[in-house]
Coordinates of C-alpha atoms in Angstrom, one line a residue:
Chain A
X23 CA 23.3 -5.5 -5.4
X24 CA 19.7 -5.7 -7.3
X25 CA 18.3 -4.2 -4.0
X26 CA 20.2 -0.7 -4.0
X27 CA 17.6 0.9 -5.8
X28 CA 14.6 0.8 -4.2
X29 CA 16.4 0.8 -0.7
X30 CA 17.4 4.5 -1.5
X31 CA 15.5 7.2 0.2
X32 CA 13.0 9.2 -1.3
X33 CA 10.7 10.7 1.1
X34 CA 12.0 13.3 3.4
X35 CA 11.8 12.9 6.8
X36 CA 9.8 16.1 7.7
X37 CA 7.1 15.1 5.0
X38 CA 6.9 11.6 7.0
X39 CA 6.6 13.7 10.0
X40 CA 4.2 16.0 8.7
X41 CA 2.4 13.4 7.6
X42 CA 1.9 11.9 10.9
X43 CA 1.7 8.4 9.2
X44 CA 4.1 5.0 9.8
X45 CA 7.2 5.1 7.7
X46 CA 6.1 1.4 6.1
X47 CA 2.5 3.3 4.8
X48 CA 3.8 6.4 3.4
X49 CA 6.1 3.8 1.2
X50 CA 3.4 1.7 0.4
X51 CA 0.6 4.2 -0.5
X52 CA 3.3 5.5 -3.2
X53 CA 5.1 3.2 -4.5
X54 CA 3.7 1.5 -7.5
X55 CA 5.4 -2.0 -7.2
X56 CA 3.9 -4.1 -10.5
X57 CA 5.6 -7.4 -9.6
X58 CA 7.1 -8.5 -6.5
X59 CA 8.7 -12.6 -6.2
X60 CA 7.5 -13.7 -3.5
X61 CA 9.3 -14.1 -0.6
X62 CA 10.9 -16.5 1.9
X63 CA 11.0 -18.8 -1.2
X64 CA 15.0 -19.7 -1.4
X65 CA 14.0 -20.4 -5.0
X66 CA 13.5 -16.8 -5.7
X67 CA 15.6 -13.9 -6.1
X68 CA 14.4 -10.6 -4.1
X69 CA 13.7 -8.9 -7.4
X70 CA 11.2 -6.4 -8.0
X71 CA 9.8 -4.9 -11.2
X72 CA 8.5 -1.0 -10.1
X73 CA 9.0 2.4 -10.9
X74 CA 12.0 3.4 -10.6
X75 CA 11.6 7.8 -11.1
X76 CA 8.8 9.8 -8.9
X77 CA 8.5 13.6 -9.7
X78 CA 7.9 15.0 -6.3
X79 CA 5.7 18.4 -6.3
X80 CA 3.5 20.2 -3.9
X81 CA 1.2 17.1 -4.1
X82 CA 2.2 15.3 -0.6
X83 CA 3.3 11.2 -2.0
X84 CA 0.7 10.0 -0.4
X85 CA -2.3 11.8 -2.1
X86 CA -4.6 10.6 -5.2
X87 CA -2.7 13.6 -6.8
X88 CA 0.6 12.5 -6.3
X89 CA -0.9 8.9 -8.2
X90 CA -1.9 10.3 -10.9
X91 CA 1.1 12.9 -11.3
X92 CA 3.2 9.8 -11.8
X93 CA 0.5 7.5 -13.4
X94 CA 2.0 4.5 -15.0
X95 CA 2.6 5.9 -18.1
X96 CA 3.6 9.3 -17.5
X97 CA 7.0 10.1 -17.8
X98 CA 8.7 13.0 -16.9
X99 CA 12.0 15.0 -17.0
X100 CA 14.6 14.2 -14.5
X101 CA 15.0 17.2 -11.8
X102 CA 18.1 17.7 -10.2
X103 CA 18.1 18.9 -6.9
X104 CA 21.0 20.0 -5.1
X105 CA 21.9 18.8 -2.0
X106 CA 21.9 20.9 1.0
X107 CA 23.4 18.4 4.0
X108 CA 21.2 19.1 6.6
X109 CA 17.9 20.7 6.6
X110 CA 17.2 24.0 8.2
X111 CA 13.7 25.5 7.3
X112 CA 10.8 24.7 9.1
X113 CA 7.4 25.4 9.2
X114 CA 6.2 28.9 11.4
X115 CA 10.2 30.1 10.2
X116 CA 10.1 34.2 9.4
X117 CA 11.9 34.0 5.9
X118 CA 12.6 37.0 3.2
X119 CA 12.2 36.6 -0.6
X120 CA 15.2 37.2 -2.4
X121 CA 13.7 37.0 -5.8
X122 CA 10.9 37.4 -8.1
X123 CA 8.0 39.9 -7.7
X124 CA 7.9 39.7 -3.6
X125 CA 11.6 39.9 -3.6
X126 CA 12.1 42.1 -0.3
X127 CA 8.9 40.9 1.6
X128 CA 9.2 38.9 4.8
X129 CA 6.6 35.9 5.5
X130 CA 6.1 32.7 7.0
X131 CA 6.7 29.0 5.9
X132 CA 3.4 27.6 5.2
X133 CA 4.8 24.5 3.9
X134 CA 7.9 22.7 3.1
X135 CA 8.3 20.3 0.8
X136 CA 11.4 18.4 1.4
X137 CA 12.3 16.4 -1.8
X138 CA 12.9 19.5 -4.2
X139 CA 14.2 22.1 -1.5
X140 CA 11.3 23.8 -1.4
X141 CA 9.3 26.1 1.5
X142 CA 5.7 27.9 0.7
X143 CA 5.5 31.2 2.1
X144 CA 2.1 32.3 2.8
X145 CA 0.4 34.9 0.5
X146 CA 3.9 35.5 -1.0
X147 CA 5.1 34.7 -4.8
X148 CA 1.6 33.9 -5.9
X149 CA 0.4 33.9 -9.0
X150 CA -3.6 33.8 -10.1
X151 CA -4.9 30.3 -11.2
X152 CA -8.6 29.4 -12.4
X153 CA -10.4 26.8 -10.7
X154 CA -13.4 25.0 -11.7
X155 CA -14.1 26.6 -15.2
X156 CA -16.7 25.3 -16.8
X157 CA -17.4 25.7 -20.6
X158 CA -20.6 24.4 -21.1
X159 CA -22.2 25.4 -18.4
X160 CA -20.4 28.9 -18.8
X161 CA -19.3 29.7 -15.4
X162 CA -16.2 31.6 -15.8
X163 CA -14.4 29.7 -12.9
X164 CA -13.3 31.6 -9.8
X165 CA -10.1 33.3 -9.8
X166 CA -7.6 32.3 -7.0
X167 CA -4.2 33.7 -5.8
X168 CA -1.9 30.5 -5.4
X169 CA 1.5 30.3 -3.7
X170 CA 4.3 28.8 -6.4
X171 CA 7.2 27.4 -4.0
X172 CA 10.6 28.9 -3.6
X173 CA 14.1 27.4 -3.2
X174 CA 15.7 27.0 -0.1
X175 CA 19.0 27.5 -1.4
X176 CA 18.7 30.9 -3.4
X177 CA 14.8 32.5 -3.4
X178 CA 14.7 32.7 0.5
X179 CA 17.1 33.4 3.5
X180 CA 16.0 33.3 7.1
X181 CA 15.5 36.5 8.6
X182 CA 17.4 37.5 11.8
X183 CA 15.3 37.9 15.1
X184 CA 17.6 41.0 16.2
X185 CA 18.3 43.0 13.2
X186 CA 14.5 41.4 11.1
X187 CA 17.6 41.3 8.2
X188 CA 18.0 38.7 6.0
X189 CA 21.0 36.5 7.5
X190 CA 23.3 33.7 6.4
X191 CA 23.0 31.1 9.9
X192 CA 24.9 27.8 11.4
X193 CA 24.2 24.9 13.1
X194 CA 25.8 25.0 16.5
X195 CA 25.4 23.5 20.1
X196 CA 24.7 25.1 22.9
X197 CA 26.1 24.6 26.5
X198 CA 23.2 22.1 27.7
X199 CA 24.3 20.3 23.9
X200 CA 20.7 21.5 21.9
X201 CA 21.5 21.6 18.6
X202 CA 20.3 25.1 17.4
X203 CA 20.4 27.7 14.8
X204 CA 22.7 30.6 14.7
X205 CA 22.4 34.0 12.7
X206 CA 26.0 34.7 11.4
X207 CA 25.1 38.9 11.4
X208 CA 24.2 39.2 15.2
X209 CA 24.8 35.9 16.5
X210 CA 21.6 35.5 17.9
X211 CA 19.5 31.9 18.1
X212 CA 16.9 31.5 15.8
X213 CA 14.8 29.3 17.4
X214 CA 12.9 26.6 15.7
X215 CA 9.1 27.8 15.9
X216 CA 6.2 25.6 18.1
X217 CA 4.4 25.0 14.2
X218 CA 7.0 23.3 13.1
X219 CA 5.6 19.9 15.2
X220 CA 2.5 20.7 13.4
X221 CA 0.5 17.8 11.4
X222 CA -2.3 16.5 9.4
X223 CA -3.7 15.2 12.6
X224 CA -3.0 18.1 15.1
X225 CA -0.9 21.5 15.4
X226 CA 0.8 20.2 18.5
X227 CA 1.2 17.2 20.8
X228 CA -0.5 18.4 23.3
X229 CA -3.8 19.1 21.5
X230 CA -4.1 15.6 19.9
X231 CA -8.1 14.7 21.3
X232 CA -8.2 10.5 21.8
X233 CA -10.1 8.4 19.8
X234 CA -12.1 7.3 23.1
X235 CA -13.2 3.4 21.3
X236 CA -9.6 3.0 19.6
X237 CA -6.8 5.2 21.7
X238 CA -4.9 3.9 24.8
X239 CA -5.2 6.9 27.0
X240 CA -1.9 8.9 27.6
X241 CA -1.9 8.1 31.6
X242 CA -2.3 4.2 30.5
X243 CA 0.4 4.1 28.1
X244 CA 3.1 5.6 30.6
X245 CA 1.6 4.0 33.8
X246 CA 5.0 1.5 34.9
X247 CA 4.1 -1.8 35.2
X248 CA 7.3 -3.3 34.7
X249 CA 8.7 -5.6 38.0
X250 CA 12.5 -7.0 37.0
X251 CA 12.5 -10.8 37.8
X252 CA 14.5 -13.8 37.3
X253 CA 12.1 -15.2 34.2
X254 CA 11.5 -15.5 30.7
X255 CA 8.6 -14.0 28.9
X256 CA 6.7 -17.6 28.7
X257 CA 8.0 -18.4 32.8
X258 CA 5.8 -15.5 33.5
X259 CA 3.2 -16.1 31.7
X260 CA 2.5 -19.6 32.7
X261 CA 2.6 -18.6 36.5
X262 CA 0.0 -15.7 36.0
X263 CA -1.9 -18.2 34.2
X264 CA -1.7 -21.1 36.5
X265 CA -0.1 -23.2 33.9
X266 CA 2.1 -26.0 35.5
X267 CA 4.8 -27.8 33.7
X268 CA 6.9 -30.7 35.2
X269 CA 7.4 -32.3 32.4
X270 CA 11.6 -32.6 31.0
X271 CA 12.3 -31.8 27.4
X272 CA 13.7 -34.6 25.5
X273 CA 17.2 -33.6 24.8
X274 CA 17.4 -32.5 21.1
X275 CA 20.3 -31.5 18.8
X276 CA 20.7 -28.4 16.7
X277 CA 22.8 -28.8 13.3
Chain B
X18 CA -12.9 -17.5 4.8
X19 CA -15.8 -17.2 2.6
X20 CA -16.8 -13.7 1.9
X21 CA -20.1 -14.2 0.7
X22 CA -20.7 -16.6 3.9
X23 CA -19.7 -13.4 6.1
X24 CA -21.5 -10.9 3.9
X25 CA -24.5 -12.4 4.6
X26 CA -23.5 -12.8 8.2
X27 CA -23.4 -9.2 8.2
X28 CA -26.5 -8.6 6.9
X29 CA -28.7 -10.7 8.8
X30 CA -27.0 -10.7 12.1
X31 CA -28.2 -8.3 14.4
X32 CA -25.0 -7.2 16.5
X33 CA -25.0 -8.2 19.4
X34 CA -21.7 -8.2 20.8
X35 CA -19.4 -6.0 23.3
X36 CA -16.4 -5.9 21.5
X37 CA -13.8 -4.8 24.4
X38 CA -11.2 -3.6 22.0
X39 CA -9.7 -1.2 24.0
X40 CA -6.3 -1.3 25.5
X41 CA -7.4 1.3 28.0
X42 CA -10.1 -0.5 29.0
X43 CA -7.6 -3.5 29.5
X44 CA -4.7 -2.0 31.0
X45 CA -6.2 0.7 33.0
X46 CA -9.3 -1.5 34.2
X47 CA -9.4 -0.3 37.4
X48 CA -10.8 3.4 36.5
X49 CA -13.3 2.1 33.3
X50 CA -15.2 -0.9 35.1
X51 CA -18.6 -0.5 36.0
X52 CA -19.7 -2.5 39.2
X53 CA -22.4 -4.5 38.0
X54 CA -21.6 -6.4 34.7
X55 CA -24.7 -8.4 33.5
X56 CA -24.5 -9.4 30.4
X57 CA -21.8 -11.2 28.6
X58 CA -19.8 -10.5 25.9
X59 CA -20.9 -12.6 22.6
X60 CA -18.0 -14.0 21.2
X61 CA -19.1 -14.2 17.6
X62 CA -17.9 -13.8 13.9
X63 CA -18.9 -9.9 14.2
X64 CA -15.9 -9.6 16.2
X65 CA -13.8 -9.7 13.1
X66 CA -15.6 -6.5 12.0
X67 CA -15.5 -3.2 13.5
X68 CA -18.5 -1.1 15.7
X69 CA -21.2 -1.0 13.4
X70 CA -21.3 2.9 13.9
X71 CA -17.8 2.8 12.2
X72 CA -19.1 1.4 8.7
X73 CA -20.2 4.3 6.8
X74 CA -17.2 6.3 8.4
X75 CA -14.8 8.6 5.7
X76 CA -12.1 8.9 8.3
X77 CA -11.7 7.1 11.6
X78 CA -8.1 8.8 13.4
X79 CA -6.5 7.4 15.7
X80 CA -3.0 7.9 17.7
X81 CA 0.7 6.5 16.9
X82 CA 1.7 3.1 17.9
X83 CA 3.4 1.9 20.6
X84 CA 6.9 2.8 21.3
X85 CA 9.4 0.6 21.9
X86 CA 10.3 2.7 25.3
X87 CA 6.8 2.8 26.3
X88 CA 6.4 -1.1 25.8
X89 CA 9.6 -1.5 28.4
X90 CA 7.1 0.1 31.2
X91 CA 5.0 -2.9 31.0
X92 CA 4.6 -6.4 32.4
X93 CA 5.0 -9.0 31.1
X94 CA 1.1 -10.1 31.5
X95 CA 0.2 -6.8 29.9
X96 CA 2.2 -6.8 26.6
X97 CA 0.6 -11.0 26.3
X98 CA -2.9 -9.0 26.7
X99 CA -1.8 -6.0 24.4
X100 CA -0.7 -8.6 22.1
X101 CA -3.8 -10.0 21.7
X102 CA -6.1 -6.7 21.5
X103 CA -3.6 -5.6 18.5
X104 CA -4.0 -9.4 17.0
X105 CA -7.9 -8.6 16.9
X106 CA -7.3 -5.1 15.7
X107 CA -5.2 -6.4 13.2
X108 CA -7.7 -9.1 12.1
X109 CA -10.6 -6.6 12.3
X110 CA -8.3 -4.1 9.8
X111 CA -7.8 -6.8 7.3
X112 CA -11.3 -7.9 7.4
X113 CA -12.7 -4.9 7.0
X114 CA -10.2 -4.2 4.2
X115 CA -11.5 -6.4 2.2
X116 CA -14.7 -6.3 2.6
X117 CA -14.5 -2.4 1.4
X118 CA -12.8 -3.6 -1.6
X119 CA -15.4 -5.9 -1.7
X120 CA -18.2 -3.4 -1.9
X121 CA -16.4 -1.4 -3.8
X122 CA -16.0 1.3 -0.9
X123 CA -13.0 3.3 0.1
X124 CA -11.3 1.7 3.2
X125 CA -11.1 4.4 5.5
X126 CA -7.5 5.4 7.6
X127 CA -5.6 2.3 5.8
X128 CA -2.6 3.7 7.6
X129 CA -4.3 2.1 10.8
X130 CA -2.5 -1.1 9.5
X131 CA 1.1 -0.1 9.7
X132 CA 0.6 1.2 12.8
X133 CA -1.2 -1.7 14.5
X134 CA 1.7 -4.0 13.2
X135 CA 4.3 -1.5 14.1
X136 CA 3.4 -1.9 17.6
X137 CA 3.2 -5.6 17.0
X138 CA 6.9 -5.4 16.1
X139 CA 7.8 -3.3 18.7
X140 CA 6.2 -6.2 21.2
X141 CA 8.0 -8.6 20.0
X142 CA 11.7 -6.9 20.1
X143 CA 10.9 -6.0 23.7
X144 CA 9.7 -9.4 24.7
X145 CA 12.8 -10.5 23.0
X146 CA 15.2 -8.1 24.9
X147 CA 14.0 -9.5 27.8
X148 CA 14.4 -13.7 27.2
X149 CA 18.0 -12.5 25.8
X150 CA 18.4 -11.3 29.1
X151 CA 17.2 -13.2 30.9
X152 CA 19.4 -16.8 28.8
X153 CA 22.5 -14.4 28.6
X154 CA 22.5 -14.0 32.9
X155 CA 21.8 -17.9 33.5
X156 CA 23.5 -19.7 30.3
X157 CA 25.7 -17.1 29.1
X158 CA 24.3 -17.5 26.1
X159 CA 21.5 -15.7 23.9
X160 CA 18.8 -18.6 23.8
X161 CA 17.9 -17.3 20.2
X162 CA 18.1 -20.0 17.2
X163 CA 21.8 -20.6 16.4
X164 CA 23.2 -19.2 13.2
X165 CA 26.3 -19.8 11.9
X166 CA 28.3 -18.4 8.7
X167 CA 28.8 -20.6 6.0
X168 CA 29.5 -20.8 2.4
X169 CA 26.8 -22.2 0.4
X170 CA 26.5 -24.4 -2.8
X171 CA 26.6 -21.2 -5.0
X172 CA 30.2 -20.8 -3.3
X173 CA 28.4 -17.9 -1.9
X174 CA 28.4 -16.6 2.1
X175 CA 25.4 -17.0 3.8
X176 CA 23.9 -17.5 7.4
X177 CA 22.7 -21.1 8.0
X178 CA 20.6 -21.1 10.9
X179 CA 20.4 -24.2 12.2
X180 CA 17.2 -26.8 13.1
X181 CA 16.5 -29.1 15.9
X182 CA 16.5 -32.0 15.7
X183 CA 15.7 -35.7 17.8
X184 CA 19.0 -37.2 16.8
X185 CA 22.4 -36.3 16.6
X186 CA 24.2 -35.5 13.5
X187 CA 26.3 -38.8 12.9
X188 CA 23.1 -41.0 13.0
X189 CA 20.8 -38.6 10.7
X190 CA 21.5 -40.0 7.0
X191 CA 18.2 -38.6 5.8
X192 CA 20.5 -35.1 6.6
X193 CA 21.6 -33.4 3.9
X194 CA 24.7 -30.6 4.2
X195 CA 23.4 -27.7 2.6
X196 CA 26.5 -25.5 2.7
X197 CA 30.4 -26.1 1.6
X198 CA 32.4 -27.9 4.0
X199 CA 35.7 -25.2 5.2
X200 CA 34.1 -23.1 3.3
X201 CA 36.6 -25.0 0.3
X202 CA 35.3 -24.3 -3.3
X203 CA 36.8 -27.4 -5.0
X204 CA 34.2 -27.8 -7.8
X205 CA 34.6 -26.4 -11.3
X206 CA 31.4 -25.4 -11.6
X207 CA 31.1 -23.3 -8.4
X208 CA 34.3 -21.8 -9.3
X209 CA 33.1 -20.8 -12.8
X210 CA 29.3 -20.0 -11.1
X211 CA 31.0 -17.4 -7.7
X212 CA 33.3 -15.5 -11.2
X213 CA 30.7 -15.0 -13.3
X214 CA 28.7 -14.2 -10.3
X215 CA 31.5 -12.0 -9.3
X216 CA 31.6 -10.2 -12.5
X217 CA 27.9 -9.5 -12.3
X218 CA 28.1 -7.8 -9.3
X219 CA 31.6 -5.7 -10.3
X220 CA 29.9 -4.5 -13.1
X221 CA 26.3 -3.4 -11.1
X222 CA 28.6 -1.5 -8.8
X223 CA 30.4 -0.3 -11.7
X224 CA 27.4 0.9 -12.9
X225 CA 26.0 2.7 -10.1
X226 CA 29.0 4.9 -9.3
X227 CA 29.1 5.9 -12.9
X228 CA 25.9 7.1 -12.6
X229 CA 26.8 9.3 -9.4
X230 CA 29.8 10.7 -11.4
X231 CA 27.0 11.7 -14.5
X232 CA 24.7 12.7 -11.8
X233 CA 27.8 14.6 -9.8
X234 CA 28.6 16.6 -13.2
X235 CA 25.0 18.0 -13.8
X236 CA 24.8 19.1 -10.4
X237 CA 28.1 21.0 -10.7
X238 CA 26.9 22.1 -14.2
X239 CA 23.8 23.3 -12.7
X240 CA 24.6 24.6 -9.6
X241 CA 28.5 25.6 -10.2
X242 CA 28.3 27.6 -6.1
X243 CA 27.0 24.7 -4.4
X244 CA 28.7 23.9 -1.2
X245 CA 31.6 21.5 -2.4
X246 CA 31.5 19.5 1.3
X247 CA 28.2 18.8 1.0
X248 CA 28.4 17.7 -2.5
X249 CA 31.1 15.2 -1.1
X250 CA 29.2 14.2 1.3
X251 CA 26.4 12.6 -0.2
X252 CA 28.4 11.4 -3.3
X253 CA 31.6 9.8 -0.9
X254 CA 32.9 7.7 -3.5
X255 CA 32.5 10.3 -6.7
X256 CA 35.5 12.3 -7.8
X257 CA 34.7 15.6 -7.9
X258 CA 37.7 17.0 -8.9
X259 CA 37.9 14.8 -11.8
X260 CA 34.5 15.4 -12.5
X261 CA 34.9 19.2 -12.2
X262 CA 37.8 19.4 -15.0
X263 CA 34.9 17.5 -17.5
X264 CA 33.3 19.4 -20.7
X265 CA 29.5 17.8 -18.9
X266 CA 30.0 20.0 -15.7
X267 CA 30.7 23.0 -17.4
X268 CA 27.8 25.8 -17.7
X269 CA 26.7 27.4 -21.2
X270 CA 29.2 30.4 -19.9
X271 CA 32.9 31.4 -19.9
X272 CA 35.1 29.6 -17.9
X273 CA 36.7 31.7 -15.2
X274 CA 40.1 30.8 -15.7

């Protein structure tokens, strides 16, 4: 009932992913949550008083930005943002712009920002910003280009790997059951590029380096210790630990 | 615990202590220990703080947690130890939480948290698979805490899980039902109580789908070629027919027909 709100989801999934952080933190480091009952109390309702709208930009929710974007005051137009079913641009993808000044130039997806349908194609549909001007000190500022984002659904269209055309694709499966993407003009897989498993933390699995104090080591972690046998958790335990028991439990009734 | 008590612990104490916080070094002991160990670990409050080294850190990464499939590889013995190292981790994360906030510094990696008690999580399910299995093969039952699905005061459904207790039920008079017997609402006031309560809810629900629908008709007045399955998809119980024929969907353009 009262709880439908803030179980909706907000965050995409790739931004999670990208962000390489638990689910549970990327909530809490965003949400602004000004009263909370507490809980496990039957006397209490689960009610919470917190902000209901976010606007989701380029700022990633889990950035100082982000919090001040949607300070506690700041209100801002609703955006509506269409909904595409599933999503099909990632990171590394070779994309053409299909508007605006680059409209005709192929790139690659820099960044994608899942909650407004947006992907950042590098050096492409940029526009010159000035940073750090200062007018009593009179610096000019320096003059930057800066990427503005483009929508998935009309400013960009995945280029084929045959034809290097802009194409319309599907999702299909393959014999072996992979679930891939399909250009409609030649029929070709486009495949989903190595960058797309990129995150904060490393640009692939593989090339993660181990906290040496903190980290279990890989080998460690998949090493099978497991042995199947007739106990429970506690039986176990008790034997490794030389703990004996004889005693019978009082019989005890459970309404 | 008093802060000031361990503030000054952490200024005067001169650390002293091997912290072995390291799963590796638990689980894969066999390659990390050294053949001659000669002192011993000192088992003191500076445990619930991390390596000294790690104070004035900005950013201290570490990996993911622990998966639940990677946690069904191991022994019992080693998910009781792992327990434990992720218990101290955990204490150590909180303590040095708050002593940042204390000292007005930035706790650094405070996603270290969630992951630690992720992994916590993922101990317990596993351990849990395993007595469920373990009950179900020689009792045929689960072993958990019994629940059972009753109708409460409110006239309401709810799971009552049940206690232990030393005496059966008849000779407990200190027990008191709290549910509906049969699940019977006989009393005016519950009756009155489970339709207001009933109307509440109608008109929450009522609420939320009309706000698809508006939502529904600026979508289809702002994006009039967007893919119609979709659309239904992630609205299921909007009508978009209906909400196609209204004035709100339609664009500042000619209609087409």
């Amino acid at each position: 009932m009262r709880i439908y709100g803030f179980l909706a989801k907000k965050v995409g999934d790739l931004t999670i992913k990208y962000s390489n952080f638990p689910e549970s933190y990327v909530k809490r480091s965003y949400e602004q949550v000004y009263w909370k009952n507490p809980s496990n109390y039957p006397q209490y309702p689960k009610a919470q008083v917190a902000r209901k709208h976010y606007r989701f930009t380029t700022n990633r929710p889990w950035t100082s930005q982000f919090r001040m974007q949607n300070d506690r005051n700041m209100h801002r137009k609703k955006v509506f943002v269409e909904p595409v079913g599933e999503w099909s641009f990632f990171k590394g993808d070779r994309v053409e712009i299909m508007v605006g000044k680059d409209k005709g130039k192929q790139g690659l997806v820099t960044q994608v920002i899942q909650e407004r349908n947006w992907v950042i194609v590098e050096g492409l549909n940029t526009h010159l910003r000035v940073v750090g001007k200062d007018e009593k000190n009179k610096f000019p500022g320096i003059t930057i280009q800066s990427e503005a984002p483009l929508l998935v659904t009309k400013d960009v269209k995945l280029v084929d790997p045959e034809t290097l055309k802009p194409t319309e694709f599907e999702w299909r499966y393959t014999e072996e059951g992979d679930k891939v993407r399909v250009s409609l003009a030649s029929s070709r897989i486009i495949p989903i590029p190595k960058t797309a498993e990129e995150t904060i933390d490393f640009k692939s699995k593989e090339l993660y380096i181990e906290n040496v104090d903190k980290d279990t080591t890989g080998d460690a972690a998949v090493k099978i210790t497991f042995a199947p046998k007739l106990r429970t958790f506690e039986m176990d335990i008790m034997e490794e630990m030389g703990i004996k028991e004889d005693r019978e439990p009082a019989k005890s009734f459970w309404y | 615990m008093n802060t000031a008590m361990i503030s000054t612990l952490l200024r005067s104490t001169i650390t002293r202590c091997l912290r072995v916080q390291n799963v590796a070094k638990i689980i894969g002991s066999a390659t990390t220990r050294r053949d001659i160990h000669t002192t011993t670990p000192a088992n003191d409050l500076m445990e619930f703080f991390d390596k000294k080294k790690n104070w004035g850190e900005t950013n201290i990464r570490v990996g993911r947690p622990w998966k639940l499939d990677e946690l069904r590889l191991k022994s019992n013995t080693d998910l009781h130890k792992l327990w434990y190292v992720l218990l101290k981790e955990r204490n150590m994360l909180y303590t040095m939480e708050h002593e940042c906030n204390d000292k007005m510094r930035l706790f650094p990696n405070p996603e270290r948290i969630d992951k630690v008690q992720e992994s916590m999580n993922n101990i317990e399910t596993v351990i849990r698979e395993r007595n469920v299995a373990y009950y179900q093969l020689e009792t045929g039952e689960t072993g958990e805490r019994p629940v059972e699905d009753v109708v409460n005061l409110f006239g309401l459904r709810e799971k009552y899980e049940k206690k232990e207790y030393y005496i059966p039920r008849f000779m407990n008079t200190r027990w008191v039902r709290p549910y509906l017997e049969n699940g019977f609402i006989t009393s005016a006031a519950v009756k009155k109580f489970y339709r207001l309560y009933k109307e509440k809810e109608y008109n929450v629900e009522r609420k939320a789908k009309n706000k698809d629908f508006r939502h529904v008709q600026h979508l289809l007045k702002r994006f009039p070629d967007m893919s119609m399955e979709t659309l239904k998809a992630e609205y299921p119980n909007v009508d978009i027919e209906k909400a196609k024929r209204s004035r709100k969907a339609r664009g500042h353009f000619m209609p087409k027909y």
